[in-house]
Short mmCIF file of C-alpha atoms in Angstrom, two decimals:
data_model
loop_
_atom_site.label_atom_id
_atom_site.label_comp_id
_atom_site.label_asym_id
_atom_site.label_seq_id
_atom_site.Cartn_x
_atom_site.Cartn_y
_atom_site.Cartn_z
CA MET Y 18 22.61 -32.48 4.78
CA ALA Y 19 18.96 -32.85 6.05
CA GLU Y 20 20.14 -31.11 9.35
CA SER Y 21 21.50 -28.30 7.50
CA ARG Y 22 18.00 -27.57 6.04
CA SER Y 23 16.59 -24.66 7.51
CA ARG Y 24 12.67 -25.35 9.05
CA LEU Y 25 10.13 -23.10 9.53
CA LEU Y 26 7.72 -23.37 12.50
CA SER Y 27 3.92 -23.20 12.07
CA VAL Y 28 1.37 -22.96 14.87
CA VAL Y 29 -1.69 -25.59 13.68
CA PRO Y 30 -4.79 -25.22 15.90
CA VAL Y 31 -5.58 -28.91 17.02
CA PRO Y 32 -9.43 -29.76 18.39
CA ALA Y 33 -9.35 -31.00 21.86
CA PRO Y 34 -11.01 -34.45 22.59
CA GLY Y 35 -14.69 -34.38 23.12
CA GLY Y 36 -15.20 -31.09 21.11
CA SER Y 37 -15.02 -28.49 24.35
CA GLY Y 38 -13.96 -25.98 22.10
CA GLN Y 39 -10.64 -25.38 23.97
CA HIS Y 40 -7.65 -26.08 21.68
CA GLU Y 41 -4.02 -26.51 22.53
CA PRO Y 42 -1.61 -25.41 19.65
CA GLU Y 43 0.56 -27.75 18.33
CA LEU Y 44 4.28 -26.63 16.69
CA VAL Y 45 4.91 -28.19 13.68
CA ALA Y 46 8.19 -28.60 12.04
CA VAL Y 47 7.74 -27.35 8.12
CA GLU Y 48 10.53 -28.15 5.41
CA PRO Y 49 10.86 -25.17 2.70
CA GLY Y 50 9.47 -26.24 -0.64
CA LEU Y 51 6.34 -25.58 -2.38
CA ALA Y 52 4.55 -23.16 -0.45
CA ASP Y 53 6.38 -24.41 2.89
CA VAL Y 54 3.91 -27.17 3.22
CA LEU Y 55 4.15 -30.24 5.42
CA THR Y 56 5.44 -33.64 3.65
CA LEU Y 57 2.80 -36.07 3.58
CA GLN Y 58 5.03 -38.92 5.22
CA ARG Y 59 3.41 -38.80 8.79
CA ARG Y 60 -0.25 -39.51 7.55
CA LYS Y 61 -0.10 -43.32 8.59
CA ALA Y 62 1.06 -42.52 12.04
CA ALA Y 63 -1.62 -40.16 12.65
CA GLU Y 64 -4.59 -42.25 11.42
CA LEU Y 65 -5.91 -43.41 14.57
CA SER Y 66 -4.77 -40.12 16.80
CA GLU Y 67 -7.11 -37.43 17.63
CA ASP Y 68 -4.21 -35.06 18.22
CA GLY Y 69 -3.33 -35.38 14.62
CA GLU Y 70 -6.24 -33.91 13.28
CA GLY Y 71 -4.08 -30.53 13.18
CA GLY Y 72 -1.19 -32.32 10.86
CA PHE Y 73 -4.05 -33.89 8.83
CA PHE Y 74 -5.11 -30.14 8.26
CA LEU Y 75 -1.99 -29.18 7.04
CA ASP Y 76 -1.59 -32.44 4.69
CA THR Y 77 -4.92 -31.56 2.86
CA ILE Y 78 -3.43 -27.88 2.47
CA ALA Y 79 -0.29 -29.20 1.00
CA GLU Y 80 -2.06 -31.45 -1.50
CA TYR Y 81 -4.28 -28.73 -2.43
CA GLN Y 82 -1.90 -26.49 -3.39
CA TRP Y 83 0.12 -28.83 -5.19
CA ALA Y 84 -2.88 -30.07 -7.08
CA ARG Y 85 -3.74 -26.00 -8.17
CA ASP Y 86 0.28 -26.06 -8.97
CA ALA Y 87 -0.26 -28.59 -11.46
CA ALA Y 88 -2.85 -26.18 -13.09
CA GLY Y 89 -0.03 -23.82 -13.43
CA LEU Y 90 -0.88 -21.30 -11.09
CA ALA Y 91 1.71 -18.86 -9.96
CA GLN Y 92 3.40 -19.04 -6.55
CA ALA Y 93 1.58 -16.01 -5.06
CA THR Y 94 -1.81 -17.57 -6.23
CA LEU Y 95 -1.17 -20.83 -4.35
CA ASP Y 96 -0.37 -19.01 -1.38
CA GLY Y 97 -3.32 -16.70 -1.76
CA LEU Y 98 -5.83 -19.85 -1.94
CA VAL Y 99 -5.44 -21.03 1.02
CA LYS Y 100 -5.12 -18.32 3.57
CA PRO Y 101 -8.83 -17.54 3.96
CA VAL Y 102 -9.37 -20.89 5.24
CA ILE Y 103 -6.30 -20.88 7.77
CA GLU Y 104 -7.44 -17.44 8.84
CA VAL Y 105 -11.02 -18.68 9.66
CA CYS Y 106 -9.68 -21.94 11.22
CA GLU Y 107 -7.36 -20.00 13.44
CA HIS Y 108 -10.04 -17.59 14.58
CA TYR Y 109 -12.00 -20.48 15.84
CA GLY Y 110 -9.31 -23.17 16.79
CA LEU Y 111 -11.39 -25.73 14.60
CA SER Y 112 -10.44 -27.68 11.44
CA PRO Y 113 -12.15 -26.91 8.56
CA TRP Y 114 -14.23 -29.96 8.54
CA ARG Y 115 -15.74 -28.82 11.67
CA LEU Y 116 -16.68 -25.20 10.39
CA THR Y 117 -20.61 -24.53 9.87
CA PRO Y 118 -22.22 -21.91 7.76
CA ARG Y 119 -23.05 -19.81 11.30
CA HIS Y 120 -18.92 -19.96 11.82
CA VAL Y 121 -18.57 -18.41 8.46
CA ASP Y 122 -21.17 -15.80 8.57
CA LYS Y 123 -20.37 -14.26 11.99
CA TYR Y 124 -16.81 -14.02 11.13
CA PHE Y 125 -17.27 -11.83 7.69
CA ALA Y 126 -19.96 -10.07 9.74
CA GLY Y 127 -17.44 -9.04 12.55
CA GLU Y 128 -13.76 -9.70 12.83
CA GLY Y 129 -13.19 -10.76 9.35
CA LYS Y 130 -15.55 -8.08 7.84
CA ARG Y 131 -13.95 -6.19 4.79
CA SER Y 132 -15.06 -4.94 1.50
CA GLY Y 133 -17.72 -6.65 -0.55
CA ALA Y 134 -15.25 -7.64 -3.15
CA THR Y 135 -12.99 -9.08 -0.72
CA VAL Y 136 -15.53 -10.91 0.98
CA ARG Y 137 -16.41 -12.37 -2.08
CA ARG Y 138 -13.15 -13.55 -3.08
CA LYS Y 139 -12.42 -15.12 0.35
CA MET Y 140 -15.63 -16.94 -0.12
CA ASN Y 141 -15.03 -18.08 -3.29
CA GLN Y 142 -11.60 -19.61 -2.04
CA ILE Y 143 -12.84 -21.30 1.03
CA ASP Y 144 -15.71 -22.93 -1.18
CA GLY Y 145 -12.50 -23.74 -3.68
CA TYR Y 146 -10.80 -25.48 -0.90
CA PHE Y 147 -13.77 -27.40 0.16
CA ALA Y 148 -14.78 -28.72 -3.29
CA PHE Y 149 -11.41 -30.46 -3.41
CA LEU Y 150 -11.93 -31.96 -0.13
CA GLU Y 151 -15.13 -33.30 -1.11
CA GLN Y 152 -13.51 -34.73 -4.09
CA ARG Y 153 -10.19 -36.16 -2.34
CA TYR Y 154 -10.59 -36.64 1.29
CA ALA Y 155 -14.34 -37.08 2.26
CA GLY Y 156 -14.43 -40.71 2.78
CA GLU Y 157 -11.02 -40.56 4.90
CA ILE Y 158 -12.37 -37.59 7.45
CA ALA Y 159 -15.71 -39.52 7.71
CA ARG Y 160 -13.55 -42.62 8.62
CA ARG Y 161 -11.20 -40.51 10.98
CA TYR Y 162 -13.78 -38.23 12.59
CA GLY Y 163 -16.90 -39.23 11.76
CA ILE Y 164 -17.84 -36.18 10.10
CA GLY Y 165 -19.45 -35.28 6.42
CA VAL Y 166 -17.63 -32.84 4.58
CA GLU Y 167 -19.75 -30.08 3.28
CA SER Y 168 -18.63 -26.39 2.57
CA PRO Y 169 -19.59 -23.76 5.44
CA VAL Y 170 -20.18 -21.45 2.75
CA ASP Y 171 -23.69 -22.43 2.04
CA PRO Y 172 -25.99 -21.92 -0.85
CA PHE Y 173 -26.73 -18.37 0.54
CA ASN Y 174 -23.09 -17.03 0.26
CA ARG Y 175 -21.73 -19.59 -2.58
CA PRO Y 176 -20.58 -18.57 -5.84
CA ARG Y 177 -22.74 -19.26 -8.66
CA HIS Y 178 -20.07 -21.08 -10.92
CA ARG Y 179 -18.55 -23.38 -8.43
CA GLY Y 180 -15.17 -24.65 -9.48
CA ASP Y 181 -15.00 -28.51 -9.71
CA PHE Y 182 -11.69 -28.83 -11.44
CA GLY Y 183 -13.32 -30.81 -14.13
CA LEU Y 184 -13.08 -30.52 -17.79
CA ARG Y 185 -15.70 -28.31 -19.58
CA VAL Y 186 -17.06 -31.05 -22.19
CA PRO Y 187 -18.82 -29.34 -25.08
CA PRO Y 188 -21.91 -30.66 -27.09
CA SER Y 189 -20.44 -32.60 -30.25
CA GLN Y 190 -20.67 -30.83 -33.59
CA ARG Y 191 -23.72 -33.30 -34.55
CA ALA Y 192 -25.38 -32.09 -31.18
CA LEU Y 193 -25.05 -28.45 -32.04
CA ARG Y 194 -25.93 -28.47 -35.50
CA GLU Y 195 -29.19 -30.33 -34.71
CA PHE Y 196 -29.56 -28.03 -31.41
CA PHE Y 197 -29.63 -24.75 -33.85
CA ALA Y 198 -31.92 -26.40 -36.41
CA ARG Y 199 -34.35 -26.94 -34.15
CA TRP Y 200 -34.20 -23.75 -32.55
CA ARG Y 201 -34.39 -22.03 -35.75
CA ARG Y 202 -37.35 -23.98 -36.71
CA SER Y 203 -39.31 -22.78 -33.39
CA LEU Y 204 -38.50 -18.82 -33.93
CA GLU Y 205 -41.88 -18.83 -35.95
CA ALA Y 206 -44.11 -19.62 -33.11
CA ALA Y 207 -42.52 -17.52 -30.76
CA ARG Y 208 -44.65 -15.08 -28.40
CA LYS Y 209 -41.65 -12.69 -28.82
CA PRO Y 210 -40.35 -13.00 -32.56
CA ALA Y 211 -37.86 -10.30 -32.35
CA VAL Y 212 -36.37 -11.38 -29.05
CA ALA Y 213 -36.57 -14.98 -29.91
CA ARG Y 214 -34.70 -14.20 -33.16
CA ARG Y 215 -32.04 -11.93 -31.22
CA ASP Y 216 -31.49 -14.69 -28.80
CA TYR Y 217 -31.02 -17.48 -31.74
CA VAL Y 218 -28.76 -15.11 -33.36
CA MET Y 219 -26.55 -14.54 -30.55
CA GLY Y 220 -26.29 -17.93 -29.66
CA LYS Y 221 -25.13 -19.09 -32.96
CA LEU Y 222 -22.61 -15.96 -33.42
CA THR Y 223 -21.15 -17.18 -30.26
CA TYR Y 224 -20.67 -20.32 -31.27
CA LEU Y 225 -19.35 -19.56 -34.88
CA SER Y 226 -17.05 -16.86 -33.49
CA GLY Y 227 -16.07 -17.77 -30.07
CA VAL Y 228 -16.66 -14.68 -28.06
CA ARG Y 229 -17.64 -14.12 -25.03
CA ALA Y 230 -21.17 -13.21 -23.75
CA ALA Y 231 -19.99 -9.80 -22.51
CA GLU Y 232 -18.37 -9.06 -25.74
CA LEU Y 233 -21.00 -10.07 -27.77
CA CYS Y 234 -23.53 -8.14 -25.82
CA GLY Y 235 -21.24 -4.90 -26.09
CA VAL Y 236 -21.08 -5.12 -30.01
CA ARG Y 237 -22.61 -1.56 -31.64
CA ILE Y 238 -24.03 -1.41 -35.11
CA GLY Y 239 -20.81 0.56 -35.86
CA ASP Y 240 -18.13 -2.29 -34.96
CA LEU Y 241 -19.51 -4.14 -38.04
CA HIS Y 242 -17.27 -4.08 -40.91
CA TRP Y 243 -18.29 -5.99 -43.66
CA GLU Y 244 -15.57 -5.47 -45.86
CA SER Y 245 -12.90 -6.53 -43.77
CA GLY Y 246 -11.25 -9.80 -44.53
CA GLN Y 247 -13.02 -12.69 -46.80
CA TRP Y 248 -16.35 -12.57 -44.85
CA GLY Y 249 -16.26 -9.40 -42.51
CA ARG Y 250 -15.38 -8.74 -39.16
CA PHE Y 251 -16.53 -7.12 -35.96
CA LEU Y 252 -14.89 -5.33 -33.07
CA VAL Y 253 -15.20 -6.47 -29.47
CA ASN Y 254 -13.73 -5.39 -26.30
CA GLY Y 255 -11.90 -8.34 -25.18
CA LYS Y 256 -10.69 -9.25 -21.87
CA GLY Y 257 -7.46 -7.42 -20.90
CA ALA Y 258 -4.41 -9.98 -19.75
CA ARG Y 259 -2.79 -9.37 -16.62
CA GLY Y 260 -5.02 -7.00 -15.21
CA SER Y 261 -4.63 -4.31 -18.30
CA GLY Y 262 -8.00 -3.80 -18.98
CA PRO Y 263 -10.46 -4.55 -21.63
CA ARG Y 264 -8.55 -4.89 -25.10
CA GLN Y 265 -10.25 -4.16 -28.45
CA ARG Y 266 -9.81 -6.90 -30.77
CA GLU Y 267 -11.46 -8.17 -34.13
CA ALA Y 268 -14.04 -11.32 -34.10
CA TYR Y 269 -14.48 -13.47 -37.34
CA MET Y 270 -17.85 -13.56 -38.56
CA PHE Y 271 -17.13 -16.52 -41.38
CA GLU Y 272 -19.47 -17.38 -43.91
CA GLU Y 273 -22.33 -18.45 -42.00
CA GLY Y 274 -21.95 -15.82 -39.41
CA ARG Y 275 -21.98 -13.41 -42.04
CA ALA Y 276 -25.38 -14.58 -43.83
CA LEU Y 277 -26.80 -14.76 -39.98
CA LEU Y 278 -25.76 -11.15 -39.35
CA TRP Y 279 -27.19 -9.66 -42.77
CA TRP Y 280 -30.47 -11.74 -42.08
CA TRP Y 281 -30.63 -10.00 -38.43
CA ILE Y 282 -30.06 -6.55 -39.57
CA GLU Y 283 -31.79 -6.62 -43.02
CA ASP Y 284 -35.01 -8.19 -41.60
CA VAL Y 285 -35.16 -8.20 -37.71
CA ARG Y 286 -33.16 -5.56 -36.02
CA GLY Y 287 -35.74 -2.86 -37.07
CA GLY Y 288 -38.45 -4.56 -35.20
CA PHE Y 289 -36.84 -2.93 -31.95
CA SER Y 290 -38.15 0.31 -30.85
CA ASP Y 291 -34.67 2.14 -31.12
CA ASP Y 292 -33.07 3.72 -33.81
CA PRO Y 293 -31.08 1.06 -35.83
CA GLY Y 294 -29.52 3.53 -37.79
CA HIS Y 295 -27.54 4.87 -35.18
CA PRO Y 296 -23.85 3.74 -35.21
CA ASP Y 297 -23.62 3.52 -31.40
CA ALA Y 298 -26.75 1.74 -31.14
CA PRO Y 299 -26.73 -1.82 -29.82
CA LEU Y 300 -26.31 -4.67 -32.14
CA PHE Y 301 -28.22 -6.92 -29.78
CA PRO Y 302 -30.58 -4.65 -28.29
CA SER Y 303 -32.73 -4.85 -25.02
CA GLU Y 304 -36.71 -5.03 -25.27
CA ARG Y 305 -36.73 -2.50 -22.81
CA ILE Y 306 -36.02 1.21 -23.05
CA PRO Y 307 -35.53 3.32 -20.03
CA PRO Y 308 -38.49 5.72 -19.35
CA ALA Y 309 -36.28 8.80 -19.52
CA VAL Y 310 -35.85 7.83 -23.09
CA SER Y 311 -39.20 6.68 -23.62
CA ALA Y 312 -40.61 9.96 -22.75
CA LEU Y 313 -38.63 12.19 -25.60
CA ASN Y 314 -40.62 10.07 -27.91
CA VAL Y 315 -37.48 10.65 -30.42
CA PRO Y 316 -35.32 7.91 -32.16
CA SER Y 317 -32.39 7.18 -30.08
CA PRO Y 318 -29.82 4.39 -29.34
CA GLY Y 319 -31.36 1.74 -26.98
CA ILE Y 320 -29.46 -0.37 -24.39
CA ALA Y 321 -27.66 -3.65 -25.07
CA VAL Y 322 -29.15 -6.68 -23.55
CA THR Y 323 -27.14 -7.79 -20.73
CA PRO Y 324 -24.98 -11.04 -20.55
CA PRO Y 325 -27.45 -12.76 -17.50
CA THR Y 326 -30.41 -12.25 -19.95
CA PHE Y 327 -28.36 -13.71 -23.06
CA ARG Y 328 -27.15 -16.70 -20.40
CA LYS Y 329 -31.03 -17.54 -19.41
CA ALA Y 330 -32.35 -17.61 -22.70
CA LEU Y 331 -29.45 -20.01 -23.76
CA GLN Y 332 -29.92 -22.02 -20.97
CA ALA Y 333 -33.78 -22.09 -21.54
CA ALA Y 334 -32.93 -22.89 -25.23
CA GLY Y 335 -30.64 -26.05 -24.43
CA GLU Y 336 -32.92 -27.25 -22.01
CA ARG Y 337 -35.52 -27.53 -24.85
CA PHE Y 338 -33.89 -28.18 -27.73
CA LEU Y 339 -30.25 -29.83 -27.26
CA THR Y 340 -30.23 -33.70 -26.78
CA GLY Y 341 -27.38 -35.92 -25.67
CA PRO Y 342 -25.14 -36.05 -22.58
CA VAL Y 343 -24.34 -32.63 -22.41
CA THR Y 344 -27.64 -30.61 -21.79
CA HIS Y 345 -26.71 -27.44 -19.77
CA LEU Y 346 -25.59 -24.90 -21.94
CA HIS Y 347 -23.91 -21.79 -21.39
CA PRO Y 348 -22.06 -19.01 -23.66
CA HIS Y 349 -18.70 -20.01 -22.24
CA LEU Y 350 -19.41 -23.75 -23.09
CA LEU Y 351 -20.42 -22.81 -26.51
CA ARG Y 352 -17.16 -20.66 -26.65
CA HIS Y 353 -15.20 -24.07 -25.86
CA ALA Y 354 -17.02 -25.91 -28.32
CA ALA Y 355 -15.85 -23.23 -31.01
CA ALA Y 356 -12.23 -23.80 -30.29
CA THR Y 357 -12.69 -27.51 -30.03
CA HIS Y 358 -14.58 -28.05 -33.55
CA ASN Y 359 -12.23 -25.78 -35.68
CA TYR Y 360 -9.24 -27.49 -34.31
CA GLU Y 361 -10.71 -30.65 -35.10
CA GLY Y 362 -11.42 -29.46 -38.25
CA GLY Y 363 -8.22 -28.53 -39.18
CA MET Y 364 -7.32 -25.16 -37.68
CA SER Y 365 -3.79 -24.73 -36.04
CA LEU Y 366 -3.20 -24.17 -32.40
CA TRP Y 367 -2.12 -20.43 -33.36
CA GLU Y 368 -5.05 -19.98 -35.44
CA VAL Y 369 -7.55 -21.15 -32.90
CA GLN Y 370 -5.62 -18.84 -30.44
CA LYS Y 371 -6.21 -15.91 -32.65
CA LEU Y 372 -9.96 -16.89 -33.13
CA LEU Y 373 -10.25 -16.55 -28.83
CA GLY Y 374 -8.51 -13.74 -28.67
CA HIS Y 375 -6.16 -15.13 -26.15
CA ASP Y 376 -2.83 -13.62 -25.13
CA ARG Y 377 -1.16 -16.87 -24.23
CA PRO Y 378 -1.19 -20.34 -26.29
CA THR Y 379 -1.43 -22.06 -22.99
CA THR Y 380 -4.63 -20.45 -22.25
CA THR Y 381 -6.01 -22.03 -25.38
CA VAL Y 382 -4.61 -25.52 -24.87
CA SER Y 383 -6.94 -25.71 -22.01
CA TYR Y 384 -9.90 -25.23 -24.21
CA LEU Y 385 -8.82 -28.03 -26.38
CA ALA Y 386 -8.95 -30.71 -23.68
CA THR Y 387 -11.91 -32.49 -25.31
CA ALA Y 388 -10.35 -32.50 -28.80
CA HIS Y 389 -10.35 -35.44 -30.83
CA ALA Y 390 -6.58 -36.22 -31.99
CA ASP Y 391 -5.01 -38.95 -33.17
CA PRO Y 392 -0.77 -38.67 -32.71
CA GLU Y 393 -0.38 -42.05 -34.51
CA LYS Y 394 -2.30 -41.00 -37.60
CA ALA Y 395 -0.85 -37.56 -37.60
CA GLY Y 396 2.98 -38.85 -37.59
CA LEU Y 397 2.15 -41.19 -40.60
CA ALA Y 398 0.75 -38.14 -42.59
CA ALA Y 399 3.66 -36.27 -41.67
CA ALA Y 400 5.80 -39.16 -42.93
CA ASP Y 401 3.54 -39.11 -46.17
CA ARG Y 402 4.17 -35.36 -46.78
CA ALA Y 403 7.94 -36.01 -46.50
CA VAL Y 404 7.90 -38.48 -48.66
CA GLN Y 405 6.01 -36.44 -51.12
CA ARG Y 406 8.55 -33.48 -50.65
CA LEU Y 407 11.53 -35.96 -51.64
CA THR Y 408 9.83 -37.21 -54.95
CA THR Y 409 8.78 -33.66 -55.83
CA ASP Y 410 11.80 -32.11 -54.92
CA LYS Y 411 14.01 -35.02 -56.51
CA GLY Y 412 15.60 -36.03 -53.07
CA ASN Y 413 15.85 -32.57 -51.34
CA LEU Y 414 14.03 -32.66 -48.02
CA ARG Y 415 13.14 -29.29 -46.77
#
């Protein structure tokens, strides 16, 4: 039966002994399966063989795709993850751990040059693969080939937020409660009171409502709807699903958020130099005004604060006021904290999904990886509720 299977031949560049730069292709039979990659059964046979470097390279590619498949990525995405790695390695006839930043720079400045977005995407994918190598294979590669694994996408080209396949662990409820209390007390002594209060309100509202930084920065005065729901809601341009573009959705103020926004509108928002009564005025304006608008000397809507400015302010506040094991704070971590803490407080998965504006519950589940849960306690509670219904309904379990 194994003989009847169709097999795919793949040419893999294998470095010649001595690093002479001459490489002979090795024909390797590949069994069809997940991404048509090699099985891992040849590894022991190739441990001491220099000629097995190409096969070992394919083994790492295989395991990398399997690891990402476990994360729920689609087949087309899995195939695309490794294409830039193979592309550069085939161009130079080198295994990935023998690549240097100069190799990558020269390739993408020459034969591999594409649009800026395409090059950045490929850099991301190459760097992601090397993050995997560092975690899973750094020791084995050092033993086999005497090479330390280091991404050829150096800090000049490396993406700012490098994928490390780890959990985003938000601060605890107590740590965030103390953090916002310390931040609030510091506002009176701020050099720019209006700007300091703006950053504080944005940070607290991100935690309460679970919105993204870009969504919050885009909110206008006219997007506030105090009459909606129990405590009011506001409209945001949410992230579109599956490439459909931004989708407008409702975000929730909750009781604490309503009081916070009311204080901001009534006591602080007028301190900026634009017209806060204009419905198109940003809810959270920048302190800067374009020179062309300033020259008119008439009330007009200002410009909104940008997400990078908000991230920088939140990071600075985290370094000053946040204590505990988690000290690096950014807006998306507050979004994870909102999901986790509301779920631990009794919100159902559907309600947390609605809060975050997710299209699929599987996305929401990934935000709850660090949530505290006790299945045994939940099972006992469910049994108690069943007994209560039996007693109340005189034996009818519904």
